[in-house]
Amino acid sequence: MTTSHASPRVSPAATSAISGGEIPLPAPAWSRITRRVFGHRGLAIGLVLVALAVLIAVFAPLLAPHDPYHQDIANRMVPPVWHDKGSWTHVLGTDKLGRDTLSRLLFGTRISLTIGLVAALISGVIGTTLGVLAGYFGGRVDAVISYIITTRLAMPVVLVALALASLTGGSLTTVIVLLGLLLWDRFAVVSRSVTQQMRDAEYVYAARTLGCSLPHILLREVLPNIAGSLIVVMTLEMAHAILLEATLSFLGMGVQPPLPSWGLMVAEGKAYMFFQPWVIAIPGIALFVLVLAINLLGDGLRDLNAPGGRN
C-alpha cells in the first residue's frame, strides 16, 4: 500500500488575501532602487539634468538648427528671440561672426562632457592606483605615496595648468591630458583611506588564506568594495574638470577656436557684455546648470552610500 503525498494547495481565498495586500509582498529590486533615487530630491534633479545633457551631446547634430561653424557676417550679433529684434531663425541669437548660438551651445555640451568624463577617468586611474597601493601595503610605500599626494596638493591646479598649456599649446587633447594628470589627488586620498579600513577585513584574510595572488586581492576583493566612494569622487571631479576647462578656454590656453567651448564662447563675447549681455549670459548659464547638476548627482550618491542614508 502506497501513501501519496499531495503538495499543499493555496485556496482561492488565501490567494486573494495575498493579492489584496493583507500579506505584503516584497517589492522588486528595481522598484526599491527607483523609489530610493527619486525620493532624494537633489539626486533626482541632478540625474535628470545630467541625463538630458548626455542626450543633447549625443544627438547634437540632429538637434542643432544650423552648422555651429558657419559664419554669416550679415547676421552677426542677432539678439535672442525674446528680444524686440530677435528672430526664430536664430532662437538664441548669433555671435560676433554670425554663428548660431544655440547650435554652438548644443555642440559645446558634447565638448564639456567629453573633457569632464575623460579627464576624470584618467585622474581616477592614477589616483586610485596610488591610493590602493598606499592603503594596502602601508609602511614605506604609504610614506612615499603620501609625500607625492602632499606635493600635488601644494601645487595650484590653475597656475600649473596655465603654465603647461602655454608651453605645449592649447588644444582639446592637451586640456584633457593636463586635467587628467592634475586632478587625481582626491581619488588617491579617498581610496587610501577606505583601503586602510578594508585591508584587515575578513574576506581579505580569507583570500590570503586561500593563496590568492596580490592582483586578485586588489582587483577582485578591495576595488569593488571602494567603487561606491570612487564614483562619488568621479562625479565631483567631472564638474571640477569642466570648470577648469572653461577657465583655461576663457584665458586662451584651453580649447582653441573654432570649437564651440562654453568657456571660449564667454571669452569671445566679453567685449559685448555691456551692450549685448546675452552673448556671455547664455553659455554662462549653461555652464552653471551643468556643473550644478553634476554636483547634485554626486552629493546624492554620497547620501545614498552613507550608512543609514543622509538627508
PDB file of C-alpha atoms in Angstrom:
ATOM      1  CA  MET A   1       0.000   0.000   0.000  1.00  0.00           C
ATOM      2  CA  THR A   2       1.469   3.286  -1.052  1.00  0.00           C
ATOM      3  CA  THR A   3       0.744   6.642   0.500  1.00  0.00           C
ATOM      4  CA  SER A   4       0.604   9.602  -1.810  1.00  0.00           C
ATOM      5  CA  HIS A   5       1.847  12.939  -0.508  1.00  0.00           C
ATOM      6  CA  ALA A   6      -0.056  15.685  -2.266  1.00  0.00           C
ATOM      7  CA  SER A   7       1.545  19.106  -2.433  1.00  0.00           C
ATOM      8  CA  PRO A   8      -0.255  21.718  -0.356  1.00  0.00           C
ATOM      9  CA  ARG A   9      -2.564  23.917  -2.274  1.00  0.00           C
ATOM     10  CA  VAL A  10      -3.346  27.562  -1.652  1.00  0.00           C
ATOM     11  CA  SER A  11      -7.032  28.278  -1.507  1.00  0.00           C
ATOM     12  CA  PRO A  12      -8.528  30.994  -3.697  1.00  0.00           C
ATOM     13  CA  ALA A  13      -9.378  32.966  -0.563  1.00  0.00           C
ATOM     14  CA  ALA A  14      -5.751  32.891   0.594  1.00  0.00           C
ATOM     15  CA  THR A  15      -4.605  33.864  -2.888  1.00  0.00           C
ATOM     16  CA  SER A  16      -6.966  36.816  -2.974  1.00  0.00           C
ATOM     17  CA  ALA A  17      -5.862  37.813   0.527  1.00  0.00           C
ATOM     18  CA  ILE A  18      -2.237  37.861  -0.553  1.00  0.00           C
ATOM     19  CA  SER A  19      -3.033  39.752  -3.731  1.00  0.00           C
ATOM     20  CA  GLY A  20      -5.327  42.075  -1.835  1.00  0.00           C
ATOM     21  CA  GLY A  21      -2.498  43.312   0.315  1.00  0.00           C
ATOM     22  CA  GLU A  22      -3.229  41.598   3.616  1.00  0.00           C
ATOM     23  CA  ILE A  23       0.122  39.815   3.388  1.00  0.00           C
ATOM     24  CA  PRO A  24       2.646  42.321   1.944  1.00  0.00           C
ATOM     25  CA  LEU A  25       4.906  41.014  -0.784  1.00  0.00           C
ATOM     26  CA  PRO A  26       8.468  42.315  -1.169  1.00  0.00           C
ATOM     27  CA  ALA A  27       8.827  44.981  -3.827  1.00  0.00           C
ATOM     28  CA  PRO A  28      11.072  44.247  -6.837  1.00  0.00           C
ATOM     29  CA  ALA A  29      14.675  45.412  -6.620  1.00  0.00           C
ATOM     30  CA  TRP A  30      14.261  47.936  -9.432  1.00  0.00           C
ATOM     31  CA  SER A  31      11.237  49.423  -7.675  1.00  0.00           C
ATOM     32  CA  ARG A  32      13.143  49.879  -4.422  1.00  0.00           C
ATOM     33  CA  ILE A  33      16.087  51.485  -6.228  1.00  0.00           C
ATOM     34  CA  THR A  34      13.803  53.818  -8.186  1.00  0.00           C
ATOM     35  CA  ARG A  35      11.927  54.838  -5.056  1.00  0.00           C
ATOM     36  CA  ARG A  36      15.178  55.479  -3.215  1.00  0.00           C
ATOM     37  CA  VAL A  37      16.726  57.515  -6.037  1.00  0.00           C
ATOM     38  CA  PHE A  38      13.711  59.680  -6.773  1.00  0.00           C
ATOM     39  CA  GLY A  39      12.964  60.030  -3.075  1.00  0.00           C
ATOM     40  CA  HIS A  40      16.134  62.151  -2.851  1.00  0.00           C
ATOM     41  CA  ARG A  41      15.201  65.454  -4.447  1.00  0.00           C
ATOM     42  CA  GLY A  42      18.720  66.641  -5.207  1.00  0.00           C
ATOM     43  CA  LEU A  43      19.754  63.300  -6.686  1.00  0.00           C
ATOM     44  CA  ALA A  44      16.636  63.139  -8.849  1.00  0.00           C
ATOM     45  CA  ILE A  45      17.141  66.676 -10.199  1.00  0.00           C
ATOM     46  CA  GLY A  46      20.833  66.077 -10.870  1.00  0.00           C
ATOM     47  CA  LEU A  47      20.178  62.729 -12.546  1.00  0.00           C
ATOM     48  CA  VAL A  48      17.508  64.182 -14.846  1.00  0.00           C
ATOM     49  CA  LEU A  49      19.646  67.180 -15.831  1.00  0.00           C
ATOM     50  CA  VAL A  50      22.768  65.072 -16.450  1.00  0.00           C
ATOM     51  CA  ALA A  51      20.758  62.570 -18.497  1.00  0.00           C
ATOM     52  CA  LEU A  52      19.323  65.460 -20.525  1.00  0.00           C
ATOM     53  CA  ALA A  53      22.836  66.837 -21.113  1.00  0.00           C
ATOM     54  CA  VAL A  54      24.040  63.418 -22.272  1.00  0.00           C
ATOM     55  CA  LEU A  55      21.129  63.132 -24.714  1.00  0.00           C
ATOM     56  CA  ILE A  56      21.849  66.631 -26.040  1.00  0.00           C
ATOM     57  CA  ALA A  57      25.531  65.745 -26.506  1.00  0.00           C
ATOM     58  CA  VAL A  58      24.728  62.507 -28.323  1.00  0.00           C
ATOM     59  CA  PHE A  59      22.058  63.960 -30.621  1.00  0.00           C
ATOM     60  CA  ALA A  60      23.588  67.426 -31.082  1.00  0.00           C
ATOM     61  CA  PRO A  61      23.922  67.028 -34.900  1.00  0.00           C
ATOM     62  CA  LEU A  62      20.192  66.283 -35.096  1.00  0.00           C
ATOM     63  CA  LEU A  63      19.069  68.982 -32.661  1.00  0.00           C
ATOM     64  CA  ALA A  64      21.244  71.846 -33.908  1.00  0.00           C
ATOM     65  CA  PRO A  65      19.289  74.048 -36.357  1.00  0.00           C
ATOM     66  CA  HIS A  66      22.450  75.364 -38.047  1.00  0.00           C
ATOM     67  CA  ASP A  67      26.067  74.455 -38.630  1.00  0.00           C
ATOM     68  CA  PRO A  68      27.911  75.633 -35.489  1.00  0.00           C
ATOM     69  CA  TYR A  69      30.937  76.632 -37.585  1.00  0.00           C
ATOM     70  CA  HIS A  70      29.091  78.516 -40.332  1.00  0.00           C
ATOM     71  CA  GLN A  71      29.853  82.247 -40.351  1.00  0.00           C
ATOM     72  CA  ASP A  72      27.324  84.800 -41.597  1.00  0.00           C
ATOM     73  CA  ILE A  73      28.717  88.306 -41.137  1.00  0.00           C
ATOM     74  CA  ALA A  74      25.471  89.842 -42.433  1.00  0.00           C
ATOM     75  CA  ASN A  75      23.637  88.387 -39.415  1.00  0.00           C
ATOM     76  CA  ARG A  76      26.208  88.999 -36.690  1.00  0.00           C
ATOM     77  CA  MET A  77      25.089  89.817 -33.130  1.00  0.00           C
ATOM     78  CA  VAL A  78      21.435  88.983 -33.758  1.00  0.00           C
ATOM     79  CA  PRO A  79      19.631  89.096 -30.376  1.00  0.00           C
ATOM     80  CA  PRO A  80      17.657  86.132 -28.966  1.00  0.00           C
ATOM     81  CA  VAL A  81      14.046  85.530 -29.924  1.00  0.00           C
ATOM     82  CA  TRP A  82      12.631  87.167 -26.773  1.00  0.00           C
ATOM     83  CA  HIS A  83      14.300  90.451 -27.744  1.00  0.00           C
ATOM     84  CA  ASP A  84      12.424  93.008 -29.855  1.00  0.00           C
ATOM     85  CA  LYS A  85      14.794  92.470 -32.779  1.00  0.00           C
ATOM     86  CA  GLY A  86      15.070  88.712 -32.302  1.00  0.00           C
ATOM     87  CA  SER A  87      14.198  86.098 -34.893  1.00  0.00           C
ATOM     88  CA  TRP A  88      13.070  82.483 -34.762  1.00  0.00           C
ATOM     89  CA  THR A  89      15.715  81.720 -37.363  1.00  0.00           C
ATOM     90  CA  HIS A  90      18.288  82.104 -34.581  1.00  0.00           C
ATOM     91  CA  VAL A  91      16.443  81.337 -31.345  1.00  0.00           C
ATOM     92  CA  LEU A  92      19.348  82.296 -29.050  1.00  0.00           C
ATOM     93  CA  GLY A  93      20.855  84.822 -31.452  1.00  0.00           C
ATOM     94  CA  THR A  94      24.279  84.840 -33.102  1.00  0.00           C
ATOM     95  CA  ASP A  95      27.809  85.777 -32.061  1.00  0.00           C
ATOM     96  CA  LYS A  96      30.231  88.331 -33.475  1.00  0.00           C
ATOM     97  CA  LEU A  97      30.887  86.147 -36.525  1.00  0.00           C
ATOM     98  CA  GLY A  98      27.251  85.369 -37.220  1.00  0.00           C
ATOM     99  CA  ARG A  99      27.402  81.803 -35.908  1.00  0.00           C
ATOM    100  CA  ASP A 100      24.209  80.418 -34.387  1.00  0.00           C
ATOM    101  CA  THR A 101      24.445  80.470 -30.580  1.00  0.00           C
ATOM    102  CA  LEU A 102      22.002  77.597 -29.997  1.00  0.00           C
ATOM    103  CA  SER A 103      23.915  75.279 -32.339  1.00  0.00           C
ATOM    104  CA  ARG A 104      27.240  76.120 -30.705  1.00  0.00           C
ATOM    105  CA  LEU A 105      25.675  75.667 -27.272  1.00  0.00           C
ATOM    106  CA  LEU A 106      24.439  72.172 -28.155  1.00  0.00           C
ATOM    107  CA  PHE A 107      27.796  71.097 -29.565  1.00  0.00           C
ATOM    108  CA  GLY A 108      29.533  72.694 -26.583  1.00  0.00           C
ATOM    109  CA  THR A 109      27.679  70.235 -24.334  1.00  0.00           C
ATOM    110  CA  ARG A 110      29.485  67.420 -26.121  1.00  0.00           C
ATOM    111  CA  ILE A 111      32.882  69.073 -25.582  1.00  0.00           C
ATOM    112  CA  SER A 112      32.266  69.795 -21.892  1.00  0.00           C
ATOM    113  CA  LEU A 113      31.032  66.286 -21.087  1.00  0.00           C
ATOM    114  CA  THR A 114      33.854  64.669 -23.060  1.00  0.00           C
ATOM    115  CA  ILE A 115      36.507  66.696 -21.254  1.00  0.00           C
ATOM    116  CA  GLY A 116      34.919  66.105 -17.841  1.00  0.00           C
ATOM    117  CA  LEU A 117      34.444  62.356 -18.316  1.00  0.00           C
ATOM    118  CA  VAL A 118      37.802  61.511 -19.915  1.00  0.00           C
ATOM    119  CA  ALA A 119      39.793  63.734 -17.535  1.00  0.00           C
ATOM    120  CA  ALA A 120      38.013  62.159 -14.554  1.00  0.00           C
ATOM    121  CA  LEU A 121      38.742  58.654 -15.870  1.00  0.00           C
ATOM    122  CA  ILE A 122      42.448  59.420 -16.333  1.00  0.00           C
ATOM    123  CA  SER A 123      42.772  61.011 -12.908  1.00  0.00           C
ATOM    124  CA  GLY A 124      40.714  58.183 -11.391  1.00  0.00           C
ATOM    125  CA  VAL A 125      43.082  55.512 -12.701  1.00  0.00           C
ATOM    126  CA  ILE A 126      46.148  57.370 -11.422  1.00  0.00           C
ATOM    127  CA  GLY A 127      44.734  58.337  -8.036  1.00  0.00           C
ATOM    128  CA  THR A 128      43.029  55.013  -7.323  1.00  0.00           C
ATOM    129  CA  THR A 129      46.171  53.055  -8.152  1.00  0.00           C
ATOM    130  CA  LEU A 130      48.303  55.155  -5.820  1.00  0.00           C
ATOM    131  CA  GLY A 131      45.705  55.214  -3.067  1.00  0.00           C
ATOM    132  CA  VAL A 132      45.024  51.476  -3.075  1.00  0.00           C
ATOM    133  CA  LEU A 133      48.736  50.640  -3.012  1.00  0.00           C
ATOM    134  CA  ALA A 134      49.377  53.083  -0.165  1.00  0.00           C
ATOM    135  CA  GLY A 135      46.416  51.888   1.866  1.00  0.00           C
ATOM    136  CA  TYR A 136      47.046  48.177   1.376  1.00  0.00           C
ATOM    137  CA  PHE A 137      50.813  47.987   1.917  1.00  0.00           C
ATOM    138  CA  GLY A 138      51.318  50.840   4.382  1.00  0.00           C
ATOM    139  CA  GLY A 139      54.833  51.429   5.731  1.00  0.00           C
ATOM    140  CA  ARG A 140      57.356  52.902   3.320  1.00  0.00           C
ATOM    141  CA  VAL A 141      55.023  52.560   0.349  1.00  0.00           C
ATOM    142  CA  ASP A 142      52.411  54.614   2.171  1.00  0.00           C
ATOM    143  CA  ALA A 143      55.020  57.183   3.212  1.00  0.00           C
ATOM    144  CA  VAL A 144      56.299  57.684  -0.348  1.00  0.00           C
ATOM    145  CA  ILE A 145      52.835  57.915  -1.901  1.00  0.00           C
ATOM    146  CA  SER A 146      51.620  60.216   0.883  1.00  0.00           C
ATOM    147  CA  TYR A 147      54.557  62.517   0.129  1.00  0.00           C
ATOM    148  CA  ILE A 148      53.570  62.522  -3.569  1.00  0.00           C
ATOM    149  CA  ILE A 149      49.973  63.340  -2.643  1.00  0.00           C
ATOM    150  CA  THR A 150      51.080  66.163  -0.336  1.00  0.00           C
ATOM    151  CA  THR A 151      53.307  67.578  -3.081  1.00  0.00           C
ATOM    152  CA  ARG A 152      50.414  67.523  -5.522  1.00  0.00           C
ATOM    153  CA  LEU A 153      48.093  69.239  -3.022  1.00  0.00           C
ATOM    154  CA  ALA A 154      50.642  72.036  -2.594  1.00  0.00           C
ATOM    155  CA  MET A 155      50.507  72.832  -6.320  1.00  0.00           C
ATOM    156  CA  PRO A 156      47.784  75.290  -7.506  1.00  0.00           C
ATOM    157  CA  VAL A 157      45.965  73.493 -10.305  1.00  0.00           C
ATOM    158  CA  VAL A 158      45.001  76.546 -12.364  1.00  0.00           C
ATOM    159  CA  LEU A 159      48.506  78.062 -12.363  1.00  0.00           C
ATOM    160  CA  VAL A 160      50.171  74.755 -13.212  1.00  0.00           C
ATOM    161  CA  ALA A 161      47.649  74.075 -15.977  1.00  0.00           C
ATOM    162  CA  LEU A 162      48.177  77.562 -17.417  1.00  0.00           C
ATOM    163  CA  ALA A 163      51.956  77.154 -17.360  1.00  0.00           C
ATOM    164  CA  LEU A 164      51.881  73.735 -19.011  1.00  0.00           C
ATOM    165  CA  ALA A 165      49.258  74.778 -21.566  1.00  0.00           C
ATOM    166  CA  SER A 166      51.357  77.800 -22.536  1.00  0.00           C
ATOM    167  CA  LEU A 167      54.345  75.512 -23.098  1.00  0.00           C
ATOM    168  CA  THR A 168      52.538  72.756 -25.005  1.00  0.00           C
ATOM    169  CA  GLY A 169      49.918  74.876 -26.757  1.00  0.00           C
ATOM    170  CA  GLY A 170      46.208  74.794 -26.034  1.00  0.00           C
ATOM    171  CA  SER A 171      44.041  72.149 -27.697  1.00  0.00           C
ATOM    172  CA  LEU A 172      41.269  69.747 -26.778  1.00  0.00           C
ATOM    173  CA  THR A 173      43.668  66.826 -26.298  1.00  0.00           C
ATOM    174  CA  THR A 174      46.099  68.934 -24.289  1.00  0.00           C
ATOM    175  CA  VAL A 175      43.368  70.122 -21.916  1.00  0.00           C
ATOM    176  CA  ILE A 176      42.117  66.568 -21.314  1.00  0.00           C
ATOM    177  CA  VAL A 177      45.607  65.202 -20.613  1.00  0.00           C
ATOM    178  CA  LEU A 178      46.596  68.114 -18.368  1.00  0.00           C
ATOM    179  CA  LEU A 179      43.434  67.908 -16.277  1.00  0.00           C
ATOM    180  CA  GLY A 180      43.711  64.142 -16.052  1.00  0.00           C
ATOM    181  CA  LEU A 181      47.265  64.452 -14.718  1.00  0.00           C
ATOM    182  CA  LEU A 182      46.368  67.171 -12.206  1.00  0.00           C
ATOM    183  CA  LEU A 183      43.063  66.074 -10.638  1.00  0.00           C
ATOM    184  CA  TRP A 184      43.942  62.672  -9.172  1.00  0.00           C
ATOM    185  CA  ASP A 185      44.585  63.765  -5.564  1.00  0.00           C
ATOM    186  CA  ARG A 186      41.012  63.262  -4.285  1.00  0.00           C
ATOM    187  CA  PHE A 187      40.905  59.769  -5.748  1.00  0.00           C
ATOM    188  CA  ALA A 188      44.180  58.955  -4.008  1.00  0.00           C
ATOM    189  CA  VAL A 189      43.108  60.322  -0.622  1.00  0.00           C
ATOM    190  CA  VAL A 190      39.711  58.598  -0.630  1.00  0.00           C
ATOM    191  CA  SER A 191      40.939  55.237  -1.946  1.00  0.00           C
ATOM    192  CA  ARG A 192      43.855  55.215   0.504  1.00  0.00           C
ATOM    193  CA  SER A 193      41.576  55.890   3.479  1.00  0.00           C
ATOM    194  CA  VAL A 194      38.975  53.291   2.522  1.00  0.00           C
ATOM    195  CA  THR A 195      41.585  50.656   1.638  1.00  0.00           C
ATOM    196  CA  GLN A 196      43.220  51.076   5.056  1.00  0.00           C
ATOM    197  CA  GLN A 197      39.876  50.178   6.620  1.00  0.00           C
ATOM    198  CA  MET A 198      39.318  47.160   4.369  1.00  0.00           C
ATOM    199  CA  ARG A 199      42.760  45.541   4.270  1.00  0.00           C
ATOM    200  CA  ASP A 200      42.072  43.825   7.612  1.00  0.00           C
ATOM    201  CA  ALA A 201      38.562  42.689   6.658  1.00  0.00           C
ATOM    202  CA  GLU A 202      37.662  39.013   6.936  1.00  0.00           C
ATOM    203  CA  TYR A 203      37.175  38.492   3.224  1.00  0.00           C
ATOM    204  CA  VAL A 204      40.684  39.837   2.553  1.00  0.00           C
ATOM    205  CA  TYR A 205      42.119  37.436   5.159  1.00  0.00           C
ATOM    206  CA  ALA A 206      40.150  34.613   3.544  1.00  0.00           C
ATOM    207  CA  ALA A 207      41.568  35.461   0.115  1.00  0.00           C
ATOM    208  CA  ARG A 208      45.106  35.447   1.521  1.00  0.00           C
ATOM    209  CA  THR A 209      44.498  32.111   3.263  1.00  0.00           C
ATOM    210  CA  LEU A 210      43.278  30.569   0.027  1.00  0.00           C
ATOM    211  CA  GLY A 211      46.508  31.681  -1.651  1.00  0.00           C
ATOM    212  CA  CYS A 212      45.013  34.278  -3.966  1.00  0.00           C
ATOM    213  CA  SER A 213      47.515  36.455  -5.779  1.00  0.00           C
ATOM    214  CA  LEU A 214      48.008  40.115  -4.929  1.00  0.00           C
ATOM    215  CA  PRO A 215      46.382  41.383  -8.169  1.00  0.00           C
ATOM    216  CA  HIS A 216      43.379  39.163  -7.434  1.00  0.00           C
ATOM    217  CA  ILE A 217      43.007  40.569  -3.908  1.00  0.00           C
ATOM    218  CA  LEU A 218      43.334  44.182  -5.040  1.00  0.00           C
ATOM    219  CA  LEU A 219      41.170  43.909  -8.146  1.00  0.00           C
ATOM    220  CA  ARG A 220      38.533  41.406  -7.005  1.00  0.00           C
ATOM    221  CA  GLU A 221      38.283  41.976  -3.259  1.00  0.00           C
ATOM    222  CA  VAL A 222      39.351  45.546  -2.452  1.00  0.00           C
ATOM    223  CA  LEU A 223      38.477  47.575  -5.549  1.00  0.00           C
ATOM    224  CA  PRO A 224      34.790  46.518  -5.860  1.00  0.00           C
ATOM    225  CA  ASN A 225      34.208  47.473  -2.229  1.00  0.00           C
ATOM    226  CA  ILE A 226      35.559  51.011  -2.670  1.00  0.00           C
ATOM    227  CA  ALA A 227      33.876  51.590  -6.044  1.00  0.00           C
ATOM    228  CA  GLY A 228      30.919  53.423  -4.469  1.00  0.00           C
ATOM    229  CA  SER A 229      33.137  56.067  -2.900  1.00  0.00           C
ATOM    230  CA  LEU A 230      35.145  56.435  -6.107  1.00  0.00           C
ATOM    231  CA  ILE A 231      32.009  57.006  -8.194  1.00  0.00           C
ATOM    232  CA  VAL A 232      31.061  59.911  -5.941  1.00  0.00           C
ATOM    233  CA  VAL A 233      34.556  61.395  -6.272  1.00  0.00           C
ATOM    234  CA  MET A 234      34.392  60.933 -10.036  1.00  0.00           C
ATOM    235  CA  THR A 235      31.218  63.000 -10.362  1.00  0.00           C
ATOM    236  CA  LEU A 236      32.758  65.818  -8.337  1.00  0.00           C
ATOM    237  CA  GLU A 237      35.968  65.736 -10.378  1.00  0.00           C
ATOM    238  CA  MET A 238      33.946  65.832 -13.606  1.00  0.00           C
ATOM    239  CA  ALA A 239      32.398  69.114 -12.500  1.00  0.00           C
ATOM    240  CA  HIS A 240      35.828  70.387 -11.431  1.00  0.00           C
ATOM    241  CA  ALA A 241      37.351  69.485 -14.811  1.00  0.00           C
ATOM    242  CA  ILE A 242      34.531  71.216 -16.717  1.00  0.00           C
ATOM    243  CA  LEU A 243      35.042  74.416 -14.728  1.00  0.00           C
ATOM    244  CA  LEU A 244      38.812  74.298 -15.217  1.00  0.00           C
ATOM    245  CA  GLU A 245      38.406  73.758 -18.951  1.00  0.00           C
ATOM    246  CA  ALA A 246      36.112  76.782 -19.148  1.00  0.00           C
ATOM    247  CA  THR A 247      38.695  78.805 -17.188  1.00  0.00           C
ATOM    248  CA  LEU A 248      41.557  77.785 -19.465  1.00  0.00           C
ATOM    249  CA  SER A 249      39.490  78.409 -22.602  1.00  0.00           C
ATOM    250  CA  PHE A 250      38.423  81.825 -21.297  1.00  0.00           C
ATOM    251  CA  LEU A 251      42.095  82.736 -20.790  1.00  0.00           C
ATOM    252  CA  GLY A 252      43.020  81.482 -24.266  1.00  0.00           C
ATOM    253  CA  MET A 253      45.010  78.450 -23.071  1.00  0.00           C
ATOM    254  CA  GLY A 254      42.342  75.796 -23.451  1.00  0.00           C
ATOM    255  CA  VAL A 255      40.170  74.714 -26.353  1.00  0.00           C
ATOM    256  CA  GLN A 256      41.007  76.797 -29.403  1.00  0.00           C
ATOM    257  CA  PRO A 257      38.641  78.373 -31.968  1.00  0.00           C
ATOM    258  CA  PRO A 258      36.515  77.487 -33.814  1.00  0.00           C
ATOM    259  CA  LEU A 259      35.494  74.669 -31.407  1.00  0.00           C
ATOM    260  CA  PRO A 260      32.300  75.667 -29.553  1.00  0.00           C
ATOM    261  CA  SER A 261      33.586  75.512 -25.985  1.00  0.00           C
ATOM    262  CA  TRP A 262      31.385  77.311 -23.460  1.00  0.00           C
ATOM    263  CA  GLY A 263      34.377  78.995 -21.840  1.00  0.00           C
ATOM    264  CA  LEU A 264      35.560  80.130 -25.265  1.00  0.00           C
ATOM    265  CA  MET A 265      32.070  81.455 -26.064  1.00  0.00           C
ATOM    266  CA  VAL A 266      32.180  83.551 -22.889  1.00  0.00           C
ATOM    267  CA  ALA A 267      35.657  84.826 -23.797  1.00  0.00           C
ATOM    268  CA  GLU A 268      34.564  85.770 -27.326  1.00  0.00           C
ATOM    269  CA  GLY A 269      31.562  87.708 -26.004  1.00  0.00           C
ATOM    270  CA  LYS A 270      33.218  89.586 -23.135  1.00  0.00           C
ATOM    271  CA  ALA A 271      33.768  92.659 -25.323  1.00  0.00           C
ATOM    272  CA  TYR A 272      29.981  92.947 -25.793  1.00  0.00           C
ATOM    273  CA  MET A 273      28.868  92.131 -22.238  1.00  0.00           C
ATOM    274  CA  PHE A 274      27.611  95.686 -21.510  1.00  0.00           C
ATOM    275  CA  PHE A 275      25.668  96.071 -24.778  1.00  0.00           C
ATOM    276  CA  GLN A 276      24.609  92.514 -25.668  1.00  0.00           C
ATOM    277  CA  PRO A 277      24.820  90.672 -22.339  1.00  0.00           C
ATOM    278  CA  TRP A 278      23.116  87.548 -23.663  1.00  0.00           C
ATOM    279  CA  VAL A 279      26.312  86.695 -25.579  1.00  0.00           C
ATOM    280  CA  ILE A 280      28.040  85.683 -22.326  1.00  0.00           C
ATOM    281  CA  ALA A 281      24.932  85.042 -20.197  1.00  0.00           C
ATOM    282  CA  ILE A 282      23.677  82.106 -22.294  1.00  0.00           C
ATOM    283  CA  PRO A 283      26.875  79.967 -22.201  1.00  0.00           C
ATOM    284  CA  GLY A 284      27.477  81.049 -18.610  1.00  0.00           C
ATOM    285  CA  ILE A 285      24.041  79.802 -17.532  1.00  0.00           C
ATOM    286  CA  ALA A 286      24.559  76.544 -19.424  1.00  0.00           C
ATOM    287  CA  LEU A 287      27.889  76.022 -17.658  1.00  0.00           C
ATOM    288  CA  PHE A 288      26.310  76.801 -14.277  1.00  0.00           C
ATOM    289  CA  VAL A 289      23.413  74.372 -14.809  1.00  0.00           C
ATOM    290  CA  LEU A 290      25.649  71.506 -15.956  1.00  0.00           C
ATOM    291  CA  VAL A 291      28.114  71.882 -13.076  1.00  0.00           C
ATOM    292  CA  LEU A 292      25.247  72.213 -10.588  1.00  0.00           C
ATOM    293  CA  ALA A 293      23.588  69.070 -11.964  1.00  0.00           C
ATOM    294  CA  ILE A 294      26.779  67.015 -11.675  1.00  0.00           C
ATOM    295  CA  ASN A 295      27.353  68.269  -8.129  1.00  0.00           C
ATOM    296  CA  LEU A 296      23.776  67.404  -7.141  1.00  0.00           C
ATOM    297  CA  LEU A 297      24.264  63.943  -8.619  1.00  0.00           C
ATOM    298  CA  GLY A 298      27.488  63.386  -6.707  1.00  0.00           C
ATOM    299  CA  ASP A 299      26.041  64.738  -3.460  1.00  0.00           C
ATOM    300  CA  GLY A 300      23.001  62.492  -3.824  1.00  0.00           C
ATOM    301  CA  LEU A 301      25.121  59.412  -4.472  1.00  0.00           C
ATOM    302  CA  ARG A 302      27.157  60.245  -1.376  1.00  0.00           C
ATOM    303  CA  ASP A 303      23.972  60.437   0.681  1.00  0.00           C
ATOM    304  CA  LEU A 304      22.768  57.061  -0.602  1.00  0.00           C
ATOM    305  CA  ASN A 305      26.108  55.428   0.136  1.00  0.00           C
ATOM    306  CA  ALA A 306      26.269  56.850   3.670  1.00  0.00           C
ATOM    307  CA  PRO A 307      25.423  54.424   6.488  1.00  0.00           C
ATOM    308  CA  GLY A 308      21.699  54.615   7.028  1.00  0.00           C
ATOM    309  CA  GLY A 309      21.448  57.343   4.389  1.00  0.00           C
ATOM    310  CA  ARG A 310      21.869  61.060   4.976  1.00  0.00           C
ATOM    311  CA  ASN A 311      19.214  63.648   4.280  1.00  0.00           C
TER     312      ASN A 311
END
